[in-house]
PDB file of C-alpha atoms and ligand atoms in Angstrom:
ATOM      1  CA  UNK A 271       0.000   0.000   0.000  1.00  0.00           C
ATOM      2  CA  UNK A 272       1.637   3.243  -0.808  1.00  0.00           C
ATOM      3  CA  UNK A 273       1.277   6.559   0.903  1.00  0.00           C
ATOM      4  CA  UNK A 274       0.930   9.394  -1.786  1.00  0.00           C
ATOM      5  CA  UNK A 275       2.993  12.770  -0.861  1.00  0.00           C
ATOM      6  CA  UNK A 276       1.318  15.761  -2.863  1.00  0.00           C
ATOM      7  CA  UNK A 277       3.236  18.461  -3.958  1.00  0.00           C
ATOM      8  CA  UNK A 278       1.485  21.863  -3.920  1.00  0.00           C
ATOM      9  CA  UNK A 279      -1.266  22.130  -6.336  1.00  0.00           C
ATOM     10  CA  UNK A 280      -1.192  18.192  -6.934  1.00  0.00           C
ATOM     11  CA  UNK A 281      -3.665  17.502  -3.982  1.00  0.00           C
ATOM     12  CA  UNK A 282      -6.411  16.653  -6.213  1.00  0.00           C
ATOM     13  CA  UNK A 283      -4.490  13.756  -7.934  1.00  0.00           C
ATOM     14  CA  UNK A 284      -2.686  12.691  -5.131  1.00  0.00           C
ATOM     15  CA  UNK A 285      -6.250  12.045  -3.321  1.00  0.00           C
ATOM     16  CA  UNK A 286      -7.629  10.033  -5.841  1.00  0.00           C
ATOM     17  CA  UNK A 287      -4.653   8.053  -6.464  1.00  0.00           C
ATOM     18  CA  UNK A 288      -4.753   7.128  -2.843  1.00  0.00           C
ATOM     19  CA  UNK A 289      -8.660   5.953  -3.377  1.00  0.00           C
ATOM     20  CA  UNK A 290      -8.191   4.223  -6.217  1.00  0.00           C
ATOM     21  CA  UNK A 291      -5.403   2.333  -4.798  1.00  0.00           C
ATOM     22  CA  UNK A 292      -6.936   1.550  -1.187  1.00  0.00           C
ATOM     23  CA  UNK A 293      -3.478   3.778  -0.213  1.00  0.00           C
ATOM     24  CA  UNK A 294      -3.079   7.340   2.193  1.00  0.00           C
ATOM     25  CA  UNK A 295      -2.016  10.628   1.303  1.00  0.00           C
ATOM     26  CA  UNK A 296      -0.324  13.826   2.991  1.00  0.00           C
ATOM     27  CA  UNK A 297       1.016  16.937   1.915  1.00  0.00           C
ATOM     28  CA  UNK A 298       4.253  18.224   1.278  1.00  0.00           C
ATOM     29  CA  UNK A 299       4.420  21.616   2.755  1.00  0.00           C
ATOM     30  CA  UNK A 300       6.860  24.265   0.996  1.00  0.00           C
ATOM     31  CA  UNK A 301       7.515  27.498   2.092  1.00  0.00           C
ATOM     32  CA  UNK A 302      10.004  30.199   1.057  1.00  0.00           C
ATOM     33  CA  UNK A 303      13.204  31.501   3.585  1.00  0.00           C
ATOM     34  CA  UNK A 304      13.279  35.435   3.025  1.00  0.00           C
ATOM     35  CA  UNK A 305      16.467  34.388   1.055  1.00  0.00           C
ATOM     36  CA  UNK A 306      14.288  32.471  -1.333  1.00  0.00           C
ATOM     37  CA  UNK A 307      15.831  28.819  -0.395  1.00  0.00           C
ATOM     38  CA  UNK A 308      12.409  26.711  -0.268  1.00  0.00           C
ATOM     39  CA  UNK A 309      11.627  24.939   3.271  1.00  0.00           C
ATOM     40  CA  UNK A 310       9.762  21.642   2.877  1.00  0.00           C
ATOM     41  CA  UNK A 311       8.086  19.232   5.661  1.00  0.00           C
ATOM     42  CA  UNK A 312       6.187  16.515   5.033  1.00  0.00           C
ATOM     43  CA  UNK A 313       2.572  16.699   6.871  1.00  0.00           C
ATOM     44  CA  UNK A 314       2.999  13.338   8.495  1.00  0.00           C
ATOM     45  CA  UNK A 315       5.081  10.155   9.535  1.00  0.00           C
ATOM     46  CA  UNK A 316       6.374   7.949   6.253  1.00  0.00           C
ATOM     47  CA  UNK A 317       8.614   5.498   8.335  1.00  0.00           C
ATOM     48  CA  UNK A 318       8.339   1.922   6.502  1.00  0.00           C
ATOM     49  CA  UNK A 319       5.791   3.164   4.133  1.00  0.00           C
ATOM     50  CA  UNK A 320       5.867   2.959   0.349  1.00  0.00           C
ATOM     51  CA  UNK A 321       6.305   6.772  -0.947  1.00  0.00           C
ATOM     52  CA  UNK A 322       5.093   7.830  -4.078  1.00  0.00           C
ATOM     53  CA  UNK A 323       5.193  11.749  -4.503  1.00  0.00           C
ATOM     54  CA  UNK A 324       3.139  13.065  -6.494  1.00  0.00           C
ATOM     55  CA  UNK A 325       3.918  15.983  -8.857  1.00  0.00           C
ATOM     56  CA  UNK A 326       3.126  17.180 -12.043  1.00  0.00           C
ATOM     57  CA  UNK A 327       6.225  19.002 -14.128  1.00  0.00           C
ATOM     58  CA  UNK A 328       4.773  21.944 -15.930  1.00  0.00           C
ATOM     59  CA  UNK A 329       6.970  25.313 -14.906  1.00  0.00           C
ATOM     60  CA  UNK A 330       9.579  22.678 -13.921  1.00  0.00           C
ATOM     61  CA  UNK A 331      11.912  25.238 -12.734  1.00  0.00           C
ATOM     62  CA  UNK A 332      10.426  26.399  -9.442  1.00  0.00           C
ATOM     63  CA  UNK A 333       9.016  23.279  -8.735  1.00  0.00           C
ATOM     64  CA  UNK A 334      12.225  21.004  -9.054  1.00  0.00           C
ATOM     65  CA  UNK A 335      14.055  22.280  -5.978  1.00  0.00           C
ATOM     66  CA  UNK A 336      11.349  21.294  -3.691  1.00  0.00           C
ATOM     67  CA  UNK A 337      10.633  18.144  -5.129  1.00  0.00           C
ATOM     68  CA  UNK A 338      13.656  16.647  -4.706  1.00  0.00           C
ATOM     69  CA  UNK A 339      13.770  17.929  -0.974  1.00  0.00           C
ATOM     70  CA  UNK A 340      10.409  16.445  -0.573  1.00  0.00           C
ATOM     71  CA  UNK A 341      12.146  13.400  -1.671  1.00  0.00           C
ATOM     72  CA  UNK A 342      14.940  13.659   0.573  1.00  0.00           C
ATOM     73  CA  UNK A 343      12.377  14.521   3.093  1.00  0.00           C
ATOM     74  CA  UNK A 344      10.784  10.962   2.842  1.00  0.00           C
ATOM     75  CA  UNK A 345      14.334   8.710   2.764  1.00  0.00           C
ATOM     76  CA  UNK A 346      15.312  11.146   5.749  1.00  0.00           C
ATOM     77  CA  UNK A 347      12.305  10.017   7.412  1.00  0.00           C
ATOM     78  CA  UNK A 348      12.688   6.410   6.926  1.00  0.00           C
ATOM     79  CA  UNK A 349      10.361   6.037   3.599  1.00  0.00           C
ATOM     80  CA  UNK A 350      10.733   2.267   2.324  1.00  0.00           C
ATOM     81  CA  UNK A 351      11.148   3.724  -0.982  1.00  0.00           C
ATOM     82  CA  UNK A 352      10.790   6.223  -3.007  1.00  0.00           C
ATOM     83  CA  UNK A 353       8.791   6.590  -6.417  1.00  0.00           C
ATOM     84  CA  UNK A 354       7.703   9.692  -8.551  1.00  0.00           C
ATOM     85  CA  UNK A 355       4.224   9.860 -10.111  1.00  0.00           C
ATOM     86  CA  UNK A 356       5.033  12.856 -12.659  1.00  0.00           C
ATOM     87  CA  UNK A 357       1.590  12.724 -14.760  1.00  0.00           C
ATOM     88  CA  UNK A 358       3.615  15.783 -17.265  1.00  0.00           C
ATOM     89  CA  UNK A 359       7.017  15.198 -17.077  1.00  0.00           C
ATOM     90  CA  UNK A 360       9.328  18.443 -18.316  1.00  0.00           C
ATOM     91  CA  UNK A 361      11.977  18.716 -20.392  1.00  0.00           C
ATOM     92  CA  UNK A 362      11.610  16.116 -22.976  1.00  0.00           C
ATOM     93  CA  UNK A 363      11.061  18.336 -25.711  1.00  0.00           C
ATOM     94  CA  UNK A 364      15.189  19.165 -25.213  1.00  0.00           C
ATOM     95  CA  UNK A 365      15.379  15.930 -27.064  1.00  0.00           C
ATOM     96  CA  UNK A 366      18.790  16.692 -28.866  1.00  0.00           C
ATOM     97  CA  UNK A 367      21.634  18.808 -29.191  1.00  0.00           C
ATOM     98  CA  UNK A 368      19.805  21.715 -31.471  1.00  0.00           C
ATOM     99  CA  UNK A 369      23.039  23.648 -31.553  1.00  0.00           C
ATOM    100  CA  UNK A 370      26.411  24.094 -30.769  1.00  0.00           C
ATOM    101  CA  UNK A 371      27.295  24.590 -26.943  1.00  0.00           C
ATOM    102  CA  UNK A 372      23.812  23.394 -25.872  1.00  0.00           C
ATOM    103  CA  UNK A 373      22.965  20.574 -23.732  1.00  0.00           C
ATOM    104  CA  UNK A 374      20.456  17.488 -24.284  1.00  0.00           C
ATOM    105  CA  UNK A 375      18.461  18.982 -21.236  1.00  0.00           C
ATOM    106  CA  UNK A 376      15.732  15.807 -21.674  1.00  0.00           C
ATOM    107  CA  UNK A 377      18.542  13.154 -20.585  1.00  0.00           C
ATOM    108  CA  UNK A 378      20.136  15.396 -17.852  1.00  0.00           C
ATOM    109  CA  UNK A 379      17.091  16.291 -16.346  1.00  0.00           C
ATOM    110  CA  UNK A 380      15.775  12.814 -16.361  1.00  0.00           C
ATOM    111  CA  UNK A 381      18.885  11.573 -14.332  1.00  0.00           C
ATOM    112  CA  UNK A 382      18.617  14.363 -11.683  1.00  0.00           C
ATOM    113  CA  UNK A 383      15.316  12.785 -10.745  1.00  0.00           C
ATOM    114  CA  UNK A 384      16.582   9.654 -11.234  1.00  0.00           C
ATOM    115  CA  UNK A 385      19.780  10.338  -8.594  1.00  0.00           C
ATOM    116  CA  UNK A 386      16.535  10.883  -5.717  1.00  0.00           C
ATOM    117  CA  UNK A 387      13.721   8.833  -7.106  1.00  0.00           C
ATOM    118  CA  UNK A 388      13.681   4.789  -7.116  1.00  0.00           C
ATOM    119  CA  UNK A 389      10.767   4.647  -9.619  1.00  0.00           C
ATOM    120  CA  UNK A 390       8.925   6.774 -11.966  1.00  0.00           C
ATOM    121  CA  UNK A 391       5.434   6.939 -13.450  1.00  0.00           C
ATOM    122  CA  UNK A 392       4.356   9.461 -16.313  1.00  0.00           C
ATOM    123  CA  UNK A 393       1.839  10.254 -18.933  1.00  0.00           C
ATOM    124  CA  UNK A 394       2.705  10.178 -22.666  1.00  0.00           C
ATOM    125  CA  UNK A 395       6.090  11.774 -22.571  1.00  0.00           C
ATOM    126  CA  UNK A 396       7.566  13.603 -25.901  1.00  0.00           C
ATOM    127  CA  UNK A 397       9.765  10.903 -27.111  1.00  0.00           C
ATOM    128  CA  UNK A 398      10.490  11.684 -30.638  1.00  0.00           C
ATOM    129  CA  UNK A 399      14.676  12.073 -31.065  1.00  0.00           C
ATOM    130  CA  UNK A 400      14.769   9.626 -27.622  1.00  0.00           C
ATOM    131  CA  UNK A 401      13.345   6.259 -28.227  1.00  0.00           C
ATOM    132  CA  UNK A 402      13.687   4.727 -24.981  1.00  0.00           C
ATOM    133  CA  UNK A 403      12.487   6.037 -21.722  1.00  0.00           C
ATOM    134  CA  UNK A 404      15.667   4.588 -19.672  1.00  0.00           C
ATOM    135  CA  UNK A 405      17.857   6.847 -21.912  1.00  0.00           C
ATOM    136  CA  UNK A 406      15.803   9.537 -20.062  1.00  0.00           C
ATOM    137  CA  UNK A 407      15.649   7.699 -16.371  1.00  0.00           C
ATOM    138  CA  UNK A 408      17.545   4.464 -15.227  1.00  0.00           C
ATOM    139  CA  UNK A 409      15.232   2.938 -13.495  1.00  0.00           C
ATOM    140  CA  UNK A 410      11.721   1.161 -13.129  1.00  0.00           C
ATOM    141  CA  UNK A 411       9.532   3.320 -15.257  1.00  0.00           C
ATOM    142  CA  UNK A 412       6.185   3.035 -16.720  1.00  0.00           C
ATOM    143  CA  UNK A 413       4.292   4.873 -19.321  1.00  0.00           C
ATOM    144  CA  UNK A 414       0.410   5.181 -19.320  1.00  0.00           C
ATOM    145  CA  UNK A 415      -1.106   6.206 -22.588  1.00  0.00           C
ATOM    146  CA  UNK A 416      -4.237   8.758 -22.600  1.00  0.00           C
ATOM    147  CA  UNK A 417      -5.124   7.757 -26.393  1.00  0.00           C
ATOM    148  CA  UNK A 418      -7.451   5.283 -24.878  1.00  0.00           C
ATOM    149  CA  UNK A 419      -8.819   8.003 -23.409  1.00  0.00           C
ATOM    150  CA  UNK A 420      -9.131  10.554 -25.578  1.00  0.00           C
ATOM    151  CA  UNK A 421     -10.781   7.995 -28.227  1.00  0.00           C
ATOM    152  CA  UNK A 422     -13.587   7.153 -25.642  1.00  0.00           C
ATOM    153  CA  UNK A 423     -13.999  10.860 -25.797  1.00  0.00           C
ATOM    154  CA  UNK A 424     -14.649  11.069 -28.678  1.00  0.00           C
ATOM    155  CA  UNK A 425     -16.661   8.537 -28.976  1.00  0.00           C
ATOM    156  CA  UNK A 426     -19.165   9.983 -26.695  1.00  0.00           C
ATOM    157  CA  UNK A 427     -19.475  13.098 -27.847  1.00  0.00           C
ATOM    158  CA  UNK A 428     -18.705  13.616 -31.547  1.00  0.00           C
ATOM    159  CA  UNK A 429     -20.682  12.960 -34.401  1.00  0.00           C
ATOM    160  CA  UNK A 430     -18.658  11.406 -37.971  1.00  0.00           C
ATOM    161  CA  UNK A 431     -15.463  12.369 -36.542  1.00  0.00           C
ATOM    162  CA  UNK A 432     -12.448  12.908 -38.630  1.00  0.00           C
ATOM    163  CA  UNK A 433      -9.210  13.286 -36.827  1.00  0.00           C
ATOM    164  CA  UNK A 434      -6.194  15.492 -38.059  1.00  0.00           C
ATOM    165  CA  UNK A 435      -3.367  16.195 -36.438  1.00  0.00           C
ATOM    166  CA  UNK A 436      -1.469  19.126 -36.967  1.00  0.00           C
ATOM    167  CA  UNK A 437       2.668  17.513 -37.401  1.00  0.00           C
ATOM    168  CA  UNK A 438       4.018  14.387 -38.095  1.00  0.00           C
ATOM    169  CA  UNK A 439       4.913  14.009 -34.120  1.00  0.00           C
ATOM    170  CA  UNK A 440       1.424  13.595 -33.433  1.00  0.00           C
ATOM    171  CA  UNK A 441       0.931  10.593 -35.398  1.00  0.00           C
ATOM    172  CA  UNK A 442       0.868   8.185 -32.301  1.00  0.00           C
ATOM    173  CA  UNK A 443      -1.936   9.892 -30.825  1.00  0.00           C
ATOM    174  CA  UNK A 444      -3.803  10.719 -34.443  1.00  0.00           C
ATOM    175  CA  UNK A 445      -4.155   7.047 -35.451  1.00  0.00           C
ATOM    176  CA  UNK A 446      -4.615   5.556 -31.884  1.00  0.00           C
ATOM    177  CA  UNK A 447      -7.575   7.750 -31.208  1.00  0.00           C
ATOM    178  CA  UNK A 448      -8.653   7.612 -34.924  1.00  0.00           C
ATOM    179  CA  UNK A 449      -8.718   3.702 -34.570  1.00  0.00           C
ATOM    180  CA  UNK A 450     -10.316   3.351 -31.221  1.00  0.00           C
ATOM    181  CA  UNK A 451     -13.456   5.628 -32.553  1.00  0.00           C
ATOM    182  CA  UNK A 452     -13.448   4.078 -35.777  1.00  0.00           C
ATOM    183  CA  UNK A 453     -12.725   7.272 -37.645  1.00  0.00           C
ATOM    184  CA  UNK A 454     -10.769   8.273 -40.228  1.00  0.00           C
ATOM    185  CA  UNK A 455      -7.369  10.336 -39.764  1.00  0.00           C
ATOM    186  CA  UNK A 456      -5.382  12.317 -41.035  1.00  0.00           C
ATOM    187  CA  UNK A 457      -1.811  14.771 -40.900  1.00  0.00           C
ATOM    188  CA  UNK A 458      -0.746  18.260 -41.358  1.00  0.00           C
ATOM    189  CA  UNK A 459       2.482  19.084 -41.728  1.00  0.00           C
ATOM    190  CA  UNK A 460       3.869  21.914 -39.653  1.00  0.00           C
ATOM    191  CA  UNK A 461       7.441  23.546 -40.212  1.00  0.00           C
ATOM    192  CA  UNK A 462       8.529  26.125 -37.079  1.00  0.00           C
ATOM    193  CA  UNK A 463      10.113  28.946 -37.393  1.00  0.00           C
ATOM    194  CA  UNK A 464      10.050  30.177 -33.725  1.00  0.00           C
ATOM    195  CA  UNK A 465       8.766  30.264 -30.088  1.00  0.00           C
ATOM    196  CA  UNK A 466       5.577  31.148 -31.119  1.00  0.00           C
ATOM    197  CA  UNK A 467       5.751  30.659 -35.349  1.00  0.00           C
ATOM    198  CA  UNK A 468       4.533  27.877 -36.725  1.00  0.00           C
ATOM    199  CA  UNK A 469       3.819  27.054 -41.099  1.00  0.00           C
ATOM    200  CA  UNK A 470       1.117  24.468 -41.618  1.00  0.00           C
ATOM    201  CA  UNK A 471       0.306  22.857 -44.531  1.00  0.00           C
ATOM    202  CA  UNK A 472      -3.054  20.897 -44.930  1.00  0.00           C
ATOM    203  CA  UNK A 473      -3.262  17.493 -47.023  1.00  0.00           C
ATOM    204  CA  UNK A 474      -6.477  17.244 -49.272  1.00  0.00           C
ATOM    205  CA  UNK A 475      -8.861  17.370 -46.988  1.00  0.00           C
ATOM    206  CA  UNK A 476     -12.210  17.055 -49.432  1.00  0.00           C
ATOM    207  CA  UNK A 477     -13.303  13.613 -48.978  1.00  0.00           C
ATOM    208  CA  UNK A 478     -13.739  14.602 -45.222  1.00  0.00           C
ATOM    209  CA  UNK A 479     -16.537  17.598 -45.813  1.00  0.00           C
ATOM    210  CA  UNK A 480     -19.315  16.960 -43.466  1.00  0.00           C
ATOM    211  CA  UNK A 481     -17.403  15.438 -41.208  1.00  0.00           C
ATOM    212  CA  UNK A 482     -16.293  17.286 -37.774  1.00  0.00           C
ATOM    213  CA  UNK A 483     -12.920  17.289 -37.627  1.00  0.00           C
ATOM    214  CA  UNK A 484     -11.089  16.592 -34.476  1.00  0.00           C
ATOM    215  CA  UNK A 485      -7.542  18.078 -33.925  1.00  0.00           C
ATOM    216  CA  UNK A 486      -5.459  16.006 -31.458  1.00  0.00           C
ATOM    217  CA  UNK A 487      -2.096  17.010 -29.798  1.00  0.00           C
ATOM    218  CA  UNK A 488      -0.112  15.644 -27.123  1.00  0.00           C
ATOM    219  CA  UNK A 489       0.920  19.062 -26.084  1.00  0.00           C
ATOM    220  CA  UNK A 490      -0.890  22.643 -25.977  1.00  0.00           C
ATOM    221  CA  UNK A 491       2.356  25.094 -24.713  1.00  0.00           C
ATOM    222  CA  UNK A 492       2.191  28.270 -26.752  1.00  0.00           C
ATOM    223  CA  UNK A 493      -1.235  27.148 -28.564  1.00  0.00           C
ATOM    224  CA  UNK A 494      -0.376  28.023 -31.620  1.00  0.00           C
ATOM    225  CA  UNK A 495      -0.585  25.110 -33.319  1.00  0.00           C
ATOM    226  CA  UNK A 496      -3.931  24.134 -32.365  1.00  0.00           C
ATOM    227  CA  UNK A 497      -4.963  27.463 -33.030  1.00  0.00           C
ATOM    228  CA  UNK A 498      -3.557  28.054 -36.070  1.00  0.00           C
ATOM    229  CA  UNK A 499      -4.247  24.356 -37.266  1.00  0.00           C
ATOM    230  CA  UNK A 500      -8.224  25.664 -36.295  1.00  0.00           C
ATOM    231  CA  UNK A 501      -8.270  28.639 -38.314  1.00  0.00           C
ATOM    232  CA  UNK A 502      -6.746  26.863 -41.540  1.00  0.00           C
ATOM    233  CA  UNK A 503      -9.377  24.373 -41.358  1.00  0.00           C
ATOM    234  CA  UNK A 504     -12.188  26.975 -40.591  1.00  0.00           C
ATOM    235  CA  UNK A 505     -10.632  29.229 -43.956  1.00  0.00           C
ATOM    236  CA  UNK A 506     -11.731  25.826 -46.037  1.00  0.00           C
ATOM    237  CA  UNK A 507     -15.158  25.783 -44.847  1.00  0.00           C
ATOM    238  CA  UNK A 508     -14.900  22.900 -42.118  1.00  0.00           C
ATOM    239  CA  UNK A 509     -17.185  23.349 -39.152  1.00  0.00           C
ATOM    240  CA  UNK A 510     -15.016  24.824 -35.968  1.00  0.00           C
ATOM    241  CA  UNK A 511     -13.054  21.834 -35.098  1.00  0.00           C
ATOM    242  CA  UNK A 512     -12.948  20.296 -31.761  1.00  0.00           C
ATOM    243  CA  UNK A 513      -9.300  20.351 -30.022  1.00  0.00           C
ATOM    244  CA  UNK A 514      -7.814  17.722 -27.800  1.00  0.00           C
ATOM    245  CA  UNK A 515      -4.622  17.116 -26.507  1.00  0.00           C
ATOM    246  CA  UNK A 516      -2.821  15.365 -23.280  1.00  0.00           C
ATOM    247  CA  UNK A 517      -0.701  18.286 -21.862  1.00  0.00           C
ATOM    248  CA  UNK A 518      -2.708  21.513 -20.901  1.00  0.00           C
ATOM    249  CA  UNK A 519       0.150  23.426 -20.388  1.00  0.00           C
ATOM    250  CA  UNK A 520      -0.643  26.978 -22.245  1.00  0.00           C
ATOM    251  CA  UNK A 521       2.482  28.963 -21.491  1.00  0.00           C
ATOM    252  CA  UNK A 522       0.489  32.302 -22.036  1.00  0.00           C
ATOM    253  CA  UNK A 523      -2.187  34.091 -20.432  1.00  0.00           C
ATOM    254  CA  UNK A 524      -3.756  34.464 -24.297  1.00  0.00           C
ATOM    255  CA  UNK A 525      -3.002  31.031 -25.396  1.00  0.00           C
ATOM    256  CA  UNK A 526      -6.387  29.394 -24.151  1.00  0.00           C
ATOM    257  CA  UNK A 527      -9.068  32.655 -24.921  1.00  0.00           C
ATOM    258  CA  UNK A 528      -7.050  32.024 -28.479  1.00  0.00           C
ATOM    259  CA  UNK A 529      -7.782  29.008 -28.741  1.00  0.00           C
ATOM    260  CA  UNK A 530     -11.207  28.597 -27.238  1.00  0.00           C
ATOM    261  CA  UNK A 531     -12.318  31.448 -29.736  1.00  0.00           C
ATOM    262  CA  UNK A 532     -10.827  29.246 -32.628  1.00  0.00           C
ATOM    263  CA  UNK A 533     -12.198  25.794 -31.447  1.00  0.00           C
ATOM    264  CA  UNK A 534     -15.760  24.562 -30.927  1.00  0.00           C
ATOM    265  CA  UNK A 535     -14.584  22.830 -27.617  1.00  0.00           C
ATOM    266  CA  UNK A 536     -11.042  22.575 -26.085  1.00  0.00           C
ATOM    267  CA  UNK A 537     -10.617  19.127 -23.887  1.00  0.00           C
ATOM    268  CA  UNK A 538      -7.482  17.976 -22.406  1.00  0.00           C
ATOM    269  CA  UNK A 539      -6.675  15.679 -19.618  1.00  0.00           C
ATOM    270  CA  UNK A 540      -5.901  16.271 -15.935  1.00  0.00           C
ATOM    271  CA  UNK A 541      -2.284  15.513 -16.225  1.00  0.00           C
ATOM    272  CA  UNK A 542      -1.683  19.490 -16.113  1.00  0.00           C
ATOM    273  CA  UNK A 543      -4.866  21.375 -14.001  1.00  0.00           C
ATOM    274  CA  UNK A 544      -6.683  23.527 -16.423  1.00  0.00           C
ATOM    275  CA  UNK A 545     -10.513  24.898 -17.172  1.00  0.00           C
ATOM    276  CA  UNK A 546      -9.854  22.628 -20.399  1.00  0.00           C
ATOM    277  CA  UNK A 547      -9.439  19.337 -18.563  1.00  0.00           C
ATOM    278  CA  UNK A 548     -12.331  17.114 -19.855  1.00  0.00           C
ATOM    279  CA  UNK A 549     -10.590  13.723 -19.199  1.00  0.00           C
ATOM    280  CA  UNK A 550      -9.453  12.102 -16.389  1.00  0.00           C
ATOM    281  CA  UNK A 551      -6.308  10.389 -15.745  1.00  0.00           C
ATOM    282  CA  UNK A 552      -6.354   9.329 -12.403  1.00  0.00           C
ATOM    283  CA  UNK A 553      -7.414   6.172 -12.960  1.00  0.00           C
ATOM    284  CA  UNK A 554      -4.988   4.868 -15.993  1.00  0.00           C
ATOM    285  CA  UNK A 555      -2.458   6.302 -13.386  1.00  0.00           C
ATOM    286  CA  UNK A 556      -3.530   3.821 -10.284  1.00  0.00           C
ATOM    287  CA  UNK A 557      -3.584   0.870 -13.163  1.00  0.00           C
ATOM    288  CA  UNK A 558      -0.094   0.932 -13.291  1.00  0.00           C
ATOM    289  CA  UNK A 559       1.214   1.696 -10.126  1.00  0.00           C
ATOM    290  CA  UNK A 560      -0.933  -1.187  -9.592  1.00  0.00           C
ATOM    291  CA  UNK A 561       1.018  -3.045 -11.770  1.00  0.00           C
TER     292      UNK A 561
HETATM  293  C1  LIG B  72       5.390  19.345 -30.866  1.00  0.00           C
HETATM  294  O1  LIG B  72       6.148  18.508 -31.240  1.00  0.00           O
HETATM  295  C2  LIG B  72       4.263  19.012 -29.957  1.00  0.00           C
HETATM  296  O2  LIG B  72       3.712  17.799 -30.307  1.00  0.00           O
HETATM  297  C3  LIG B  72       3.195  20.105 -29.986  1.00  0.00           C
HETATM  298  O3  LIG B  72       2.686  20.226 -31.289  1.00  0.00           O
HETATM  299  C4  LIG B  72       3.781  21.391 -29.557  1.00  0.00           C
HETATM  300  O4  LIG B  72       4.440  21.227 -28.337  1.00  0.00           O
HETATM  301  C5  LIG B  72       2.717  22.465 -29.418  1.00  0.00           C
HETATM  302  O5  LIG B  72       3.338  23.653 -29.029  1.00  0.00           O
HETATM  303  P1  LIG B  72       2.611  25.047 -29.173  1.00  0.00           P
HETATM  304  O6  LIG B  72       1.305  24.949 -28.429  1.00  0.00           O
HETATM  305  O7  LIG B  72       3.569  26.007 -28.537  1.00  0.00           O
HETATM  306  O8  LIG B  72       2.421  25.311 -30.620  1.00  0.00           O
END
C-alpha cells in the first residue's frame, strides 16, 4: 500500500490516487526563507511506508528544488522507498543537441530525478529524437497512454469524426484515437520557425466535408498550433473543429481565450490542471502503479 505525498497544487491527484489504490495521502508543505531557499516538511510520519510523490512538471523550474527535498524529506524520514508519479514530465522536448554549446536537457534532467527517485510513473512523454524512456531515467519506469482516453472521448461526444493532427509528431496519438473511434485520420504538416511561429500545410482534406474534424495534440504550450491548425481548417469551410490534446500546459495568459475562440470545444486531460481538462487520468495512473 503506498502513501501518496502531494506536492502543492497536486492535492487533487494525489487524493484520488490514494482511493483508487486503497493507499493514504499527505502533503508536502513548501515554504520560502526570506532568502528564497524553499523549506519543505512533510505533513505526516512515512517510516516503513511505500512513498510515491506526487507531482506534475509543468513550470519545472520552481518546482524542481522542492521536489527533490520532498524526496529527501521521505528517505530522511525512513520512507521504504521512493517513487515519482510525474503525470507531465518536463523537459523532454530538449530531445537533442539543437546547436552548438547546448545541452540534451531531456537526458540530464531525467537523471537528476533519477539520482533521488527509485521509480517513476508518467503520462505520454515527448519521445520523438529519444526512443527509450531509460535513456531519459535508469530505473523502473512506466508509461500510461491517454489515447485510450481521448478515443472514448470522442466517442461519446462527436458525431462522424475525422481526426487530423497538426505535425508528423502527433501521429501516435492521431491514429490511436482515430482507430479506437473508428474514424478516419489524417496529418498536417507543420514547419517552425520560432517560439511562437509555426507554417502548416493541410493534405487534401475534401473527402472529409461533413465530417467534424477533431484536432489532437499531445501538447498545448504556446497554442499556436492548435490554433492556427483551427483557423486553416475553418478558412476551407470545415465546421469549428474540436481540439484535444494530453498536456494543458498553455504557457500564455492568451493562449487558451485564443484558442477557445478558434475551437468549438477545447478538452485535455488532468495531467496538467486547467478549465480545459475534460478527461481524467487518475485512474490509468492507479492501473499501473498497480502493476
Ligand atoms: C510538438 O512537437 C508538440 O507535439 C506540440 O505540437 C507542440 O508542443 C505544441 O506547441 P505550441 O502549443 O507552442 O504550438
Amino acid at each position: 500500500m503506498s502513501c501518496f505525498v502531494a506536492m502543492p497544487g497536486n492535492e487533487a491527484m494525489a487524493r484520488a490516487l490514494a482511493q483508487a489504490t486503497g493507499g493514504s495521502w499527505l502533503r508536502a508543505e513548501v515554504r520560502r526563507f526570506p532568502d528564497r531557499e524553499s523549506h519543505v516538511r512533510l505533513s505526516e510520519p512515512v517510516e516503513g511506508l511505500k512513498v510515491v510523490v506526487v507531482c506534475t512538471l509543468d513550470d519545472p523550474d520552481p518546482k524542481t528544488v522542492p521536489l527533490i527535498l520532498a524526496a529527501g524529506a521521505a528517505r530522511d524520514n525512513g520512507a521504504a522507498c521512493v517513487g515519482l508519479v510525474a503525470p507531465y514530465l518536463a523537459y523532454l522536448r530538449q530531445d537533442a543537441v539543437f546547436g552548438t554549446g547546448e545541452p540534451l536537457s531531456a537526458r540530464h534532467y531525467g537523471r537528476l530525478l533519477a539520482g533521488v527517485f527509485d521509480s517513476l510513473i508518467t503520462v505520454d512523454p515527448h519521445l520523438h529524437r529519444i526512443d527509450r524512456m531509460g535513456d531519459i531515467f535508469p530505473g523502473p519506469v512506466v508509461v500510461v497512454q491517454a489515447a485510450p482516453l481521448l478515443a472514448d472521448w470522442v466517442l461519446a461526444n462527436v458525431q462522424r469524426p475525422v481526426v487530423i493532427g497538426p505535425d508528423a509528431e502527433s501521429r501516435q496519438w492521431v491514429a490511436e484515437v482515430a482507430e479506437r473511434a473508428g474514424a478516419p485520420w489524417t496529418l498536417m504538416e507543420k514547419q517552425r520557425l520560432g517560439d511562437e511561429t509555426v507554417r502548416l500545410r493541410l493534405p487534401d482534406l475534401s473527402e472529409y466535408r461533413g465530417r467534424t474534424p477533431v484536432l489532437v495534440d499531445d501538447i498545448i504550450s504556446t497554442g499556436v498550433t492548435l490554433t492556427q491548425a483551427a483557423m486553416e481548417l475553418r478558412r476551407l469551410g470545415f465546421a469549428p473543429p474540436v481540439c484535444l490534446a494530453v498536456h494543458a500546459l498553455f504557457a500564455a495568459e492568451a493562449a487558451w481565450s485564443s484558442l477557445r475562440a478558434a475551437a468549438s470545444r477545447v478538452v485535455t486531460t488532468d495531467t496538467v490542471p486547467h478549465p480545459s481538462n475534460g478527461v481524467s487520468i487518475s485512474r490509468a495512473i492507479a492501473e499501473a502503479l498497480r502493476g
